[in-house]
Short mmCIF file of C-alpha atoms in Angstrom, two decimals:
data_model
loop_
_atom_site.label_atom_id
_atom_site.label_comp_id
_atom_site.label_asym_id
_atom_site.label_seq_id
_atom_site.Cartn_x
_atom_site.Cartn_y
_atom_site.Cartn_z
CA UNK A 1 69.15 -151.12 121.98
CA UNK A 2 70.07 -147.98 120.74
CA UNK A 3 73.33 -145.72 122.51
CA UNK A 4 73.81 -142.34 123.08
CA UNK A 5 77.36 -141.80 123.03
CA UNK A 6 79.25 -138.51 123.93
CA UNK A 7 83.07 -138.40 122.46
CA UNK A 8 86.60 -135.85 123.35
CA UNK A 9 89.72 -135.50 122.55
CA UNK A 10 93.46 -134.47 124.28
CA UNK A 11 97.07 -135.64 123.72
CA UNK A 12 99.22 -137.35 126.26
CA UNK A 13 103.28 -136.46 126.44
CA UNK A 14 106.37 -138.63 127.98
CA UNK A 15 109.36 -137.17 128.06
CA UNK A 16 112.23 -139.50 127.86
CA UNK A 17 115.91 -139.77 127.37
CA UNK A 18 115.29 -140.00 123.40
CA UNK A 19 112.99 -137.02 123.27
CA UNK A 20 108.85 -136.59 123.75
CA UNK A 21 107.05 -139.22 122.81
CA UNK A 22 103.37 -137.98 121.52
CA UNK A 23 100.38 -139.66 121.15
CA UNK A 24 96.36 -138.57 120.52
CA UNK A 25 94.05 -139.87 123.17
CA UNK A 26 90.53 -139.53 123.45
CA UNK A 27 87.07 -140.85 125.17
CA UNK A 28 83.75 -142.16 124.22
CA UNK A 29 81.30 -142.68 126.44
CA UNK A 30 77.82 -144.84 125.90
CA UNK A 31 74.67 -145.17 127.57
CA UNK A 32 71.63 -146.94 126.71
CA UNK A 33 68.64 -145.06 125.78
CA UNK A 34 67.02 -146.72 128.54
CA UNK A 35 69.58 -145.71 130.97
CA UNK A 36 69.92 -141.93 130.13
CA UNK A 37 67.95 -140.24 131.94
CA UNK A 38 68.40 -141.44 135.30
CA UNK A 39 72.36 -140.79 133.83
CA UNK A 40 71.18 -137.25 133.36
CA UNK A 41 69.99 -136.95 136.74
CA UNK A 42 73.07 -138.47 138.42
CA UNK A 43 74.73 -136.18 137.06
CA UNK A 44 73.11 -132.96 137.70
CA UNK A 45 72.61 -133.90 141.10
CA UNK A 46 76.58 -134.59 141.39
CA UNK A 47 77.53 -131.82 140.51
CA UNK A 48 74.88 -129.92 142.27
CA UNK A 49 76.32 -131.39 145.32
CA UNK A 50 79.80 -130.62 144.54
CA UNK A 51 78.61 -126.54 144.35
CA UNK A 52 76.76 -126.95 147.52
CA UNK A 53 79.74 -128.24 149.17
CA UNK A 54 82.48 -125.99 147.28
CA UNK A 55 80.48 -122.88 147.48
CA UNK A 56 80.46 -122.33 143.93
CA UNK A 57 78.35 -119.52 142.42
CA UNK A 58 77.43 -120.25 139.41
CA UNK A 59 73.99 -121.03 137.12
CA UNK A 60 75.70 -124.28 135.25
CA UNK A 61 75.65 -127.61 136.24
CA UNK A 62 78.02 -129.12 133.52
CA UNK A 63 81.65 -129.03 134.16
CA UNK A 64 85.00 -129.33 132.37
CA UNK A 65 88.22 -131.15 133.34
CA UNK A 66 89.56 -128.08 133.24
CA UNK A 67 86.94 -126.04 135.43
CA UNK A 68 87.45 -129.35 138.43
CA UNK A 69 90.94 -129.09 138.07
CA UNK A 70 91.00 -125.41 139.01
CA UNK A 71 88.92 -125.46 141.95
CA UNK A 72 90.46 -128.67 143.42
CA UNK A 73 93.96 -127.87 142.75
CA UNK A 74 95.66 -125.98 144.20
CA UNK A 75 99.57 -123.87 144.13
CA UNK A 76 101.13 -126.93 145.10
CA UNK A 77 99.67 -128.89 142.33
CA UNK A 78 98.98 -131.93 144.18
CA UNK A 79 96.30 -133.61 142.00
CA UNK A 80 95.37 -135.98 144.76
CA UNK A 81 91.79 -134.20 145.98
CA UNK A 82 91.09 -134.02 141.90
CA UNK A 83 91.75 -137.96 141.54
CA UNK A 84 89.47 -138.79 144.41
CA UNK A 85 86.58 -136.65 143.48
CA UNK A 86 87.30 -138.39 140.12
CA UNK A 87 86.99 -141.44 141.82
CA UNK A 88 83.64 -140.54 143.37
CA UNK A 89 82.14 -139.43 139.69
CA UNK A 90 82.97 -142.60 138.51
CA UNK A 91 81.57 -144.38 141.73
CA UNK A 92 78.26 -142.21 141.59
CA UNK A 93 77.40 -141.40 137.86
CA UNK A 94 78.64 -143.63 135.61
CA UNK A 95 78.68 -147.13 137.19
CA UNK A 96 75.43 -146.63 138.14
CA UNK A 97 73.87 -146.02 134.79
CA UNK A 98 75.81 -148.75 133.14
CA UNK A 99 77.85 -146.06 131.67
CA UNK A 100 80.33 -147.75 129.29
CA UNK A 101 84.22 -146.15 128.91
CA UNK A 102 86.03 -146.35 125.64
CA UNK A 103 89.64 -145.38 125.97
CA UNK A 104 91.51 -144.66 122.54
CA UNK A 105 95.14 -143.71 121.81
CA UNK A 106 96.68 -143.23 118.73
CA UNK A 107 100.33 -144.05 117.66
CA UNK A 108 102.04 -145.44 114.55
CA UNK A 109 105.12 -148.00 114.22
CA UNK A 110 106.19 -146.17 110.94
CA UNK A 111 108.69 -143.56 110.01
CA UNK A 112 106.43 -141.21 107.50
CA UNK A 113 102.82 -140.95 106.92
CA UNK A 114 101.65 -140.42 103.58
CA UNK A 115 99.37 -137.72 102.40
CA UNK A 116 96.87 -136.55 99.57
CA UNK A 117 98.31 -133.86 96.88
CA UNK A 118 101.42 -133.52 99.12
CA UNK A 119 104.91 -135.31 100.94
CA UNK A 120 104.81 -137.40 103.31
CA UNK A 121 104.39 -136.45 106.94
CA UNK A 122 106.41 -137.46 110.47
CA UNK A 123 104.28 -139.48 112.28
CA UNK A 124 104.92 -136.48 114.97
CA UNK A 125 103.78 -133.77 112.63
CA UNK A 126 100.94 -136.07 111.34
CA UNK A 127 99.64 -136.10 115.13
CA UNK A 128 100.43 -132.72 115.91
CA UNK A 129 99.21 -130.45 112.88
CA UNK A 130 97.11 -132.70 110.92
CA UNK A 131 94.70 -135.08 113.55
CA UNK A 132 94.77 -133.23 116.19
CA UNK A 133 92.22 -130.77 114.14
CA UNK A 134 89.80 -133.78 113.83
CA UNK A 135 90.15 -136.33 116.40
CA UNK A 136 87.59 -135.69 118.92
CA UNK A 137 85.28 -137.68 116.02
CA UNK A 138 87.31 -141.07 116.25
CA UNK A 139 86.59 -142.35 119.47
CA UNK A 140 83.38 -142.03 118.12
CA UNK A 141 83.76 -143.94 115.04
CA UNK A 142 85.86 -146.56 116.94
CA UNK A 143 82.42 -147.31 118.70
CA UNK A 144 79.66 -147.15 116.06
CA UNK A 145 81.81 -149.03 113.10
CA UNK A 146 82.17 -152.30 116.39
CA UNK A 147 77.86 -152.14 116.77
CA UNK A 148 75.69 -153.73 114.40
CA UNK A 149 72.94 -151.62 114.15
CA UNK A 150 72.94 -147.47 112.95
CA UNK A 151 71.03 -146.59 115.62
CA UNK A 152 73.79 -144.36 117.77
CA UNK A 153 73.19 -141.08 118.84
CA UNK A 154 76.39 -138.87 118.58
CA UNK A 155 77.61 -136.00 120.48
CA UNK A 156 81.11 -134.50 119.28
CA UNK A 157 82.95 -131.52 121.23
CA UNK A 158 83.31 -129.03 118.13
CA UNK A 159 86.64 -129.56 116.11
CA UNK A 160 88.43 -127.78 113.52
CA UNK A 161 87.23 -127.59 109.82
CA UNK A 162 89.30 -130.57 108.14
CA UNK A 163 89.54 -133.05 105.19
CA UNK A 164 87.53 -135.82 104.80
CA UNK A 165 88.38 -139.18 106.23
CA UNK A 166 87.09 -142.65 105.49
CA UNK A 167 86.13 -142.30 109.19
CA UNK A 168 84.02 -139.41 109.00
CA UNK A 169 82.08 -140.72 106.00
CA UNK A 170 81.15 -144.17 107.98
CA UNK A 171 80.49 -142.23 110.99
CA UNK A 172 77.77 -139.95 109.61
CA UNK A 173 76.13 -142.48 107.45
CA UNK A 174 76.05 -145.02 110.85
CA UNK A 175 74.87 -142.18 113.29
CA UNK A 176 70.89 -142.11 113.76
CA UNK A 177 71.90 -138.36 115.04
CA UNK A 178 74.94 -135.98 114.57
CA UNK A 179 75.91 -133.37 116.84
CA UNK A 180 78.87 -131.32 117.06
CA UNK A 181 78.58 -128.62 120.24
CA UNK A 182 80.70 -126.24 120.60
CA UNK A 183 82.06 -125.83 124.41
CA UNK A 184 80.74 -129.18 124.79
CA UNK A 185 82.83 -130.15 128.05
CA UNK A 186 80.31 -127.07 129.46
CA UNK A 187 77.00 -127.30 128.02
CA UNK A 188 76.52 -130.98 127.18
CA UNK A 189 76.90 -133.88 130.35
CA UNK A 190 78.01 -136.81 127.50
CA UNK A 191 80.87 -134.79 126.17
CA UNK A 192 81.80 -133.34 129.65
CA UNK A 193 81.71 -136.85 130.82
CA UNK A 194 84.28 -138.24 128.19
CA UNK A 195 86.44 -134.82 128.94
CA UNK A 196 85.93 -135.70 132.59
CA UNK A 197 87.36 -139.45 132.34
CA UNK A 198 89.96 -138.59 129.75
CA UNK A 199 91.73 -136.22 131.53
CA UNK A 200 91.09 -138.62 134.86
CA UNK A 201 92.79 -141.64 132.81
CA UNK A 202 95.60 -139.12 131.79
CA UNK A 203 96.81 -137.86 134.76
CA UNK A 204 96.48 -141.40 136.07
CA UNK A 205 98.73 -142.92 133.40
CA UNK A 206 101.64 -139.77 133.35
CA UNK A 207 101.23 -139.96 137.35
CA UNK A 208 101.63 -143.91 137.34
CA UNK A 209 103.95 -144.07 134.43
CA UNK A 210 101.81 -146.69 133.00
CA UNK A 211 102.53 -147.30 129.23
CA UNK A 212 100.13 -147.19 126.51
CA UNK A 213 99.28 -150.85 125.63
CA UNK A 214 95.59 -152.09 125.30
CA UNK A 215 96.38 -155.16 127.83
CA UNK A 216 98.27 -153.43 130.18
CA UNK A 217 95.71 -150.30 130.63
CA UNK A 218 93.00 -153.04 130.46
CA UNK A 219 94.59 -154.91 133.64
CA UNK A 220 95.15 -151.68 135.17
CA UNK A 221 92.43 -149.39 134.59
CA UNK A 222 90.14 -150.70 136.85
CA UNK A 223 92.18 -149.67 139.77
CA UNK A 224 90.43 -145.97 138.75
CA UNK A 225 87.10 -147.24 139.59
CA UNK A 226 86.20 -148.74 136.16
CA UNK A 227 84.30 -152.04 136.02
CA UNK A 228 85.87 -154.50 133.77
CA UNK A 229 82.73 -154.80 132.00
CA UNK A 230 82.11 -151.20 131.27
CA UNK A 231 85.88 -150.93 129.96
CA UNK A 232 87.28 -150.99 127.14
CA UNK A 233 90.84 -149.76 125.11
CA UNK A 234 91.45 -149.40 121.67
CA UNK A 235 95.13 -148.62 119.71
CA UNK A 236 94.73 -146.70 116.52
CA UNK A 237 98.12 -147.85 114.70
CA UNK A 238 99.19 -148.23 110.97
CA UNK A 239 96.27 -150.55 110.49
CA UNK A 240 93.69 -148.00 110.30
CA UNK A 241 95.40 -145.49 108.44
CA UNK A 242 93.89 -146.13 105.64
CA UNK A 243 90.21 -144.76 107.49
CA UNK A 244 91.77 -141.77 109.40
CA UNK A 245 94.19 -140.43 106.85
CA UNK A 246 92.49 -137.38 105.07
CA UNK A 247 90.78 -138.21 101.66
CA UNK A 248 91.99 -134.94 100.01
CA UNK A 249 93.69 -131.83 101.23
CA UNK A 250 90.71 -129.54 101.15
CA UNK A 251 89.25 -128.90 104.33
CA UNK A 252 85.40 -130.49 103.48
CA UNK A 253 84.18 -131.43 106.75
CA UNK A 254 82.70 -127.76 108.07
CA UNK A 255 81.33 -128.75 111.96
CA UNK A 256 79.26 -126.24 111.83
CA UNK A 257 77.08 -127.98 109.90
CA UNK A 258 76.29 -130.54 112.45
CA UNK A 259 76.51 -128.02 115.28
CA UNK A 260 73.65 -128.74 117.65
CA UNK A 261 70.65 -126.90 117.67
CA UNK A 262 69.18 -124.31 118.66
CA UNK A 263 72.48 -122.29 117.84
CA UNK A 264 72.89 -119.66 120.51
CA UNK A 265 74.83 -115.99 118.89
CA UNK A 266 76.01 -113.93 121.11
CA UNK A 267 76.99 -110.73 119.57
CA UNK A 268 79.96 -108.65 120.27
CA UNK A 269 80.20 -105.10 121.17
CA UNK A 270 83.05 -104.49 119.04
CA UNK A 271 85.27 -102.65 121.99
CA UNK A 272 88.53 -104.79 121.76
CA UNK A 273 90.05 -106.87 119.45
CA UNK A 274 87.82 -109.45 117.99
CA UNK A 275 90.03 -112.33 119.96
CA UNK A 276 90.30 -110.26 122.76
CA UNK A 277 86.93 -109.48 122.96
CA UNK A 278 85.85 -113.10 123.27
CA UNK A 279 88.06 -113.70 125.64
CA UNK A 280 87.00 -111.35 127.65
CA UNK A 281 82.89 -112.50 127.22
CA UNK A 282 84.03 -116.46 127.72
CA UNK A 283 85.80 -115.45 130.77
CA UNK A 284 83.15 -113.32 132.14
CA UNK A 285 80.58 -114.54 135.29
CA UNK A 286 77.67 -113.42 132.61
CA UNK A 287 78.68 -115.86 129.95
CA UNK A 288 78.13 -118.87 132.74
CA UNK A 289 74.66 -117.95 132.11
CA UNK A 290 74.76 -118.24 128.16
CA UNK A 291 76.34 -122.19 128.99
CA UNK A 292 73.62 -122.75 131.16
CA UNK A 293 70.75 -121.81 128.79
CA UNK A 294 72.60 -124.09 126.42
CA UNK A 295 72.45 -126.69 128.66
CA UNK A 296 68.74 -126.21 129.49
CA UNK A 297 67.73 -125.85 125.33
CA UNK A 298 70.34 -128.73 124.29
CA UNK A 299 71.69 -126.14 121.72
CA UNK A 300 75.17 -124.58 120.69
CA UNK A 301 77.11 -121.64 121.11
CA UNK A 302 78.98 -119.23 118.63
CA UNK A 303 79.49 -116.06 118.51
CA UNK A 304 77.75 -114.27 115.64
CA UNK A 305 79.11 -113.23 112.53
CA UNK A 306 77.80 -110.84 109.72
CA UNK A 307 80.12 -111.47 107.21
CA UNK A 308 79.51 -112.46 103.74
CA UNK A 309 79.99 -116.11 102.39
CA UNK A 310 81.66 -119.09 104.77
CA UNK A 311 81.90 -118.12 108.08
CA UNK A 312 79.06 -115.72 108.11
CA UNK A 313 75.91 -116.51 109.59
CA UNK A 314 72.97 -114.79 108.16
CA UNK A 315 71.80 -117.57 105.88
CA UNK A 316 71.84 -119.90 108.24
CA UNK A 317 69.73 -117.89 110.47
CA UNK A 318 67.26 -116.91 107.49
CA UNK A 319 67.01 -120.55 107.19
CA UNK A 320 66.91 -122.24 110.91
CA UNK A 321 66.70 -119.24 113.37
CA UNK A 322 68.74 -119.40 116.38
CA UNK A 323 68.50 -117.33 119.96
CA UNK A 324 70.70 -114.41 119.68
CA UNK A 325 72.13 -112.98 122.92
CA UNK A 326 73.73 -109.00 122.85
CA UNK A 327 75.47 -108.04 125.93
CA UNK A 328 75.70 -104.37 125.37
CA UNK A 329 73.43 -101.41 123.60
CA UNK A 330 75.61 -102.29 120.25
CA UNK A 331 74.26 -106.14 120.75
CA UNK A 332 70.66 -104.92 121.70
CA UNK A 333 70.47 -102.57 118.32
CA UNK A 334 71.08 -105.59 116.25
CA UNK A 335 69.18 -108.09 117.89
CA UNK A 336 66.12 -105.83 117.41
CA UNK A 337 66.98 -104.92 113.92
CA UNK A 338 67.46 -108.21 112.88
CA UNK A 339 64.05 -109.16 114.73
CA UNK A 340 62.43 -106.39 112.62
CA UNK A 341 63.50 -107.49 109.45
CA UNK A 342 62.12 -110.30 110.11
CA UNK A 343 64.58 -113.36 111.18
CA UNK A 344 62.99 -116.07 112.93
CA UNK A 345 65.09 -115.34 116.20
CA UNK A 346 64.50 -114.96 119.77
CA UNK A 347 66.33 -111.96 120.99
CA UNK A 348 67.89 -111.96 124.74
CA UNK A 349 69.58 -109.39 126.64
CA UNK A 350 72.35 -110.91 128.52
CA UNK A 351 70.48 -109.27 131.48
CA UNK A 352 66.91 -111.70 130.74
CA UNK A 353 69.28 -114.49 130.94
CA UNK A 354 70.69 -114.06 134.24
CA UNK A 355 67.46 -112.93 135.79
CA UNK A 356 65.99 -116.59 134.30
CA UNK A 357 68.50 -118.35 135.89
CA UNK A 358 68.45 -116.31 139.62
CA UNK A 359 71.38 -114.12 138.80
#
C-alpha cells in the first residue's frame, strides 16, 4: 500500500501568568494511492463550490489557511463561520477518502538544549530560531520512520536552508519521492490540506484551552470532525532529540534541491526594491494565475535569479529547464534571450497565462 503524504508546519502560543509558553506544531496528512484521486477531486470540487458560493474571482482552486481565514472572517474576528466551513472540509474531503490526520507538537522537559560547534540553547530559543527553519519536514518523518515499507510519497511546504538532522537523513532515504514546493498551502491540495487542518486544530485548541497532551487531544479531537481511526497525535520531547537536533552547524540541507518540478521563474522587472518588488507580484490578481499553472503542471515557484554561484539559477536551468514567466517588457527581453541562447525553457508572458486560464 503505498501513501502519499502532504506535511506543514506553525507554532502554537499560551500566554500565562509565568510567561508564553511555545511550542512547534505541525500536520501530516496520508492517503492511499488508491484513494487519491477521487481525494483530488473532492477537493477541487470543494473548493470550487466554496467560489461559486463566495463569489470569488480567481483561476486557483487550492487554498491556504490563511486565504479561508480572510474571506470568512471578518472585523469582529469571530472565527465561528471559519470553524464550520472547517468542519464541512473535514466532513466532505477527507473522511471520505480515508484521509488519515497526524497531529505533532513539539516541547521539551529540559532546561538547555545542546548544540554542534556551539553553547547550549533555551529550549525557547531552540524552538524559535533554530527548528522553526526546518520543521515542516518532521511531521513527515514522524510518519514514514512508524511504516514498514519505503514506499511514501512526500510533499513538504518549502523551508529554510538548515543543518542536517538524523531526521532528514532517514526521511530521504525512506521516501520513494521527495518534494519540497514552494507556496505549497497554494499550489499543492496535500500540503494545503495539512495547512488547512493545522491551523483548524489550532484555533480549536487556543479557543478551547485544551492542553497539549497526546491522550487528551486524542479524546478530544474528534469533536472537530475527525474519526478516531483516521487520528492520530504525536509529542516530540527530549526523547527524540537525538534525531531532530542539527548534525553540524552548517546549513547542508538546500530545499531547493528537492523543489518540485517543473520549477516555474518568474522574473522581476527590477522597479522596486527586490523585497518590495515581490511583494508587490505575490500580492497581485496576475500572480493567482502563476499558482494556478503550478497547480495544473504539479511544479514549483521561485522567482528567478541570475546571480553567480548558490542562489543563482542558471545551471540549474542549463541542466533541467523550467517555464519562465516575465511580467513586463524587462521580463519578456530575457525570457527571449535566454530562449535564444538556447535554454531548454518555455517562455510565458504573464498575459498567455491569464488568457489560458479565462482571465
Amino acid at each position: 500500500m503505498g501513501l502519499i503524504i502532504g506535511s506543514d508546519e506553525g507554532d502554537i502560543k499560551f500566554a500565562g501568568q509565568n510567561g508564553t509558553f511555545i511550542a512547534r506544531i505541525g500536520v501530516a496528512v496520508s492517503v492511499r494511492d488508491s484513494n487519491f484521486s477521487n481525494y483530488l477531486n473532492s477537493y477541487r470540487e470543494f473548493f470550487e463550490q466554496f467560489k461559486d458560493s463566495m463569489g470569488i474571482q480567481t483561476p486557483r482552486w487550492v487554498f491556504s489557511s490563511s486565504d479561508l481565514r480572510g474571506y470568512l472572517i471578518g472585523e469582529d474576528g469571530d472565527p465561528t463561520e471559519y470553524l464550520l466551513f472547517m468542519k464541512e472540509f473535514v466532513d466532505d474531503v477527507v473522511i471520505p477518502n480515508d484521509v488519515i490526520t497526524n497531529f505533532v507538537f513539539a516541547s521539551f522537559g529540559i532546561r538547555q538544549i545542546y548544540m554542534p560547534n556551539g553553547p547550549p540553547k533555551s529550549v525557547m530559543a531552540f524552538l524559535k530560531n533554530v527548528l522553526k527553519s526546518y520543521f515542516a519536514y518532521v511531521p513527515a518523518w514522524l510518519v514514514v520512520s512508524k511504516l514498514n515499507h519505503t514506499m511514501s510519497k512526500v510533499h513538504i511546504d518549502n523551508f529554510n536552508p538548515s543543518p542536517q538532522t538524523v531526521a532528514w537523513d532517514e526521511l530521504s532515504k525512506r521516501a520513494s519521492e521527495l518534494r519540497v514546493i514552494p507556496n505549497g498551502d497554494k499550489v499543492d491540495p496535500l500540503v494545503s490540506t495539512a495547512d488547512l487542518i493545522l491551523r483548524y486544530i489550532k484555533e480549536s485548541i487556543l479557543l478551547s484551552k485544551w492542553r497539549l497532551d497526546v491522550r487528551f487531544l486524542l479524546r478530544n479531537l474528534p469533536s472537530l470532525g475527525f474519526p478516531p481511526d483516521l487520528l492520530k497525535v504525536y509529542h516530540v520531547g527530549s526523547k527524540s532529540l537525538s534525531k531532530i537536533v542539527p548534525l553540524s552547524a552548517e546549513n547542508r540541507v538546500l530545499p531547493q534541491y528537492w523543489y518540485s518540478r517543473p520549477i516555474i521563474y518568474v522574473i522581476k522587472e527590477g522597479l522596486l526594491q527586490k523585497d518590495e518588488e515581490q511583494r508587490l507580484i505575490e500580492k497581485s490578481p496576475a500572480f493567482e494565475y502563476v499558482l494556478r499553472h503550478a497547480s495544473e503542471v504539479g511544479g514549483s515557484i521561485k522567482f528567478l535569479s541570475l546571480q553567480k554561484g548558490v542562489g543563482g539559477d542558471i545551471d540549474d536551468l542549463r541542466r533541467n529547464g523550467g517555464i519562465v514567466v516575465s511580467v513586463g517588457p524587462y521580463g519578456h527581453g530575457i525570457g527571449e534571450y535566454l530562449t535564444s541562447l538556447g535554454f531548454p525553457i518555455t517562455h510565458m508572458k504573464i498575459s498567455e497565462l491569464i488568457s489560458k486560464y479565462g482571465g
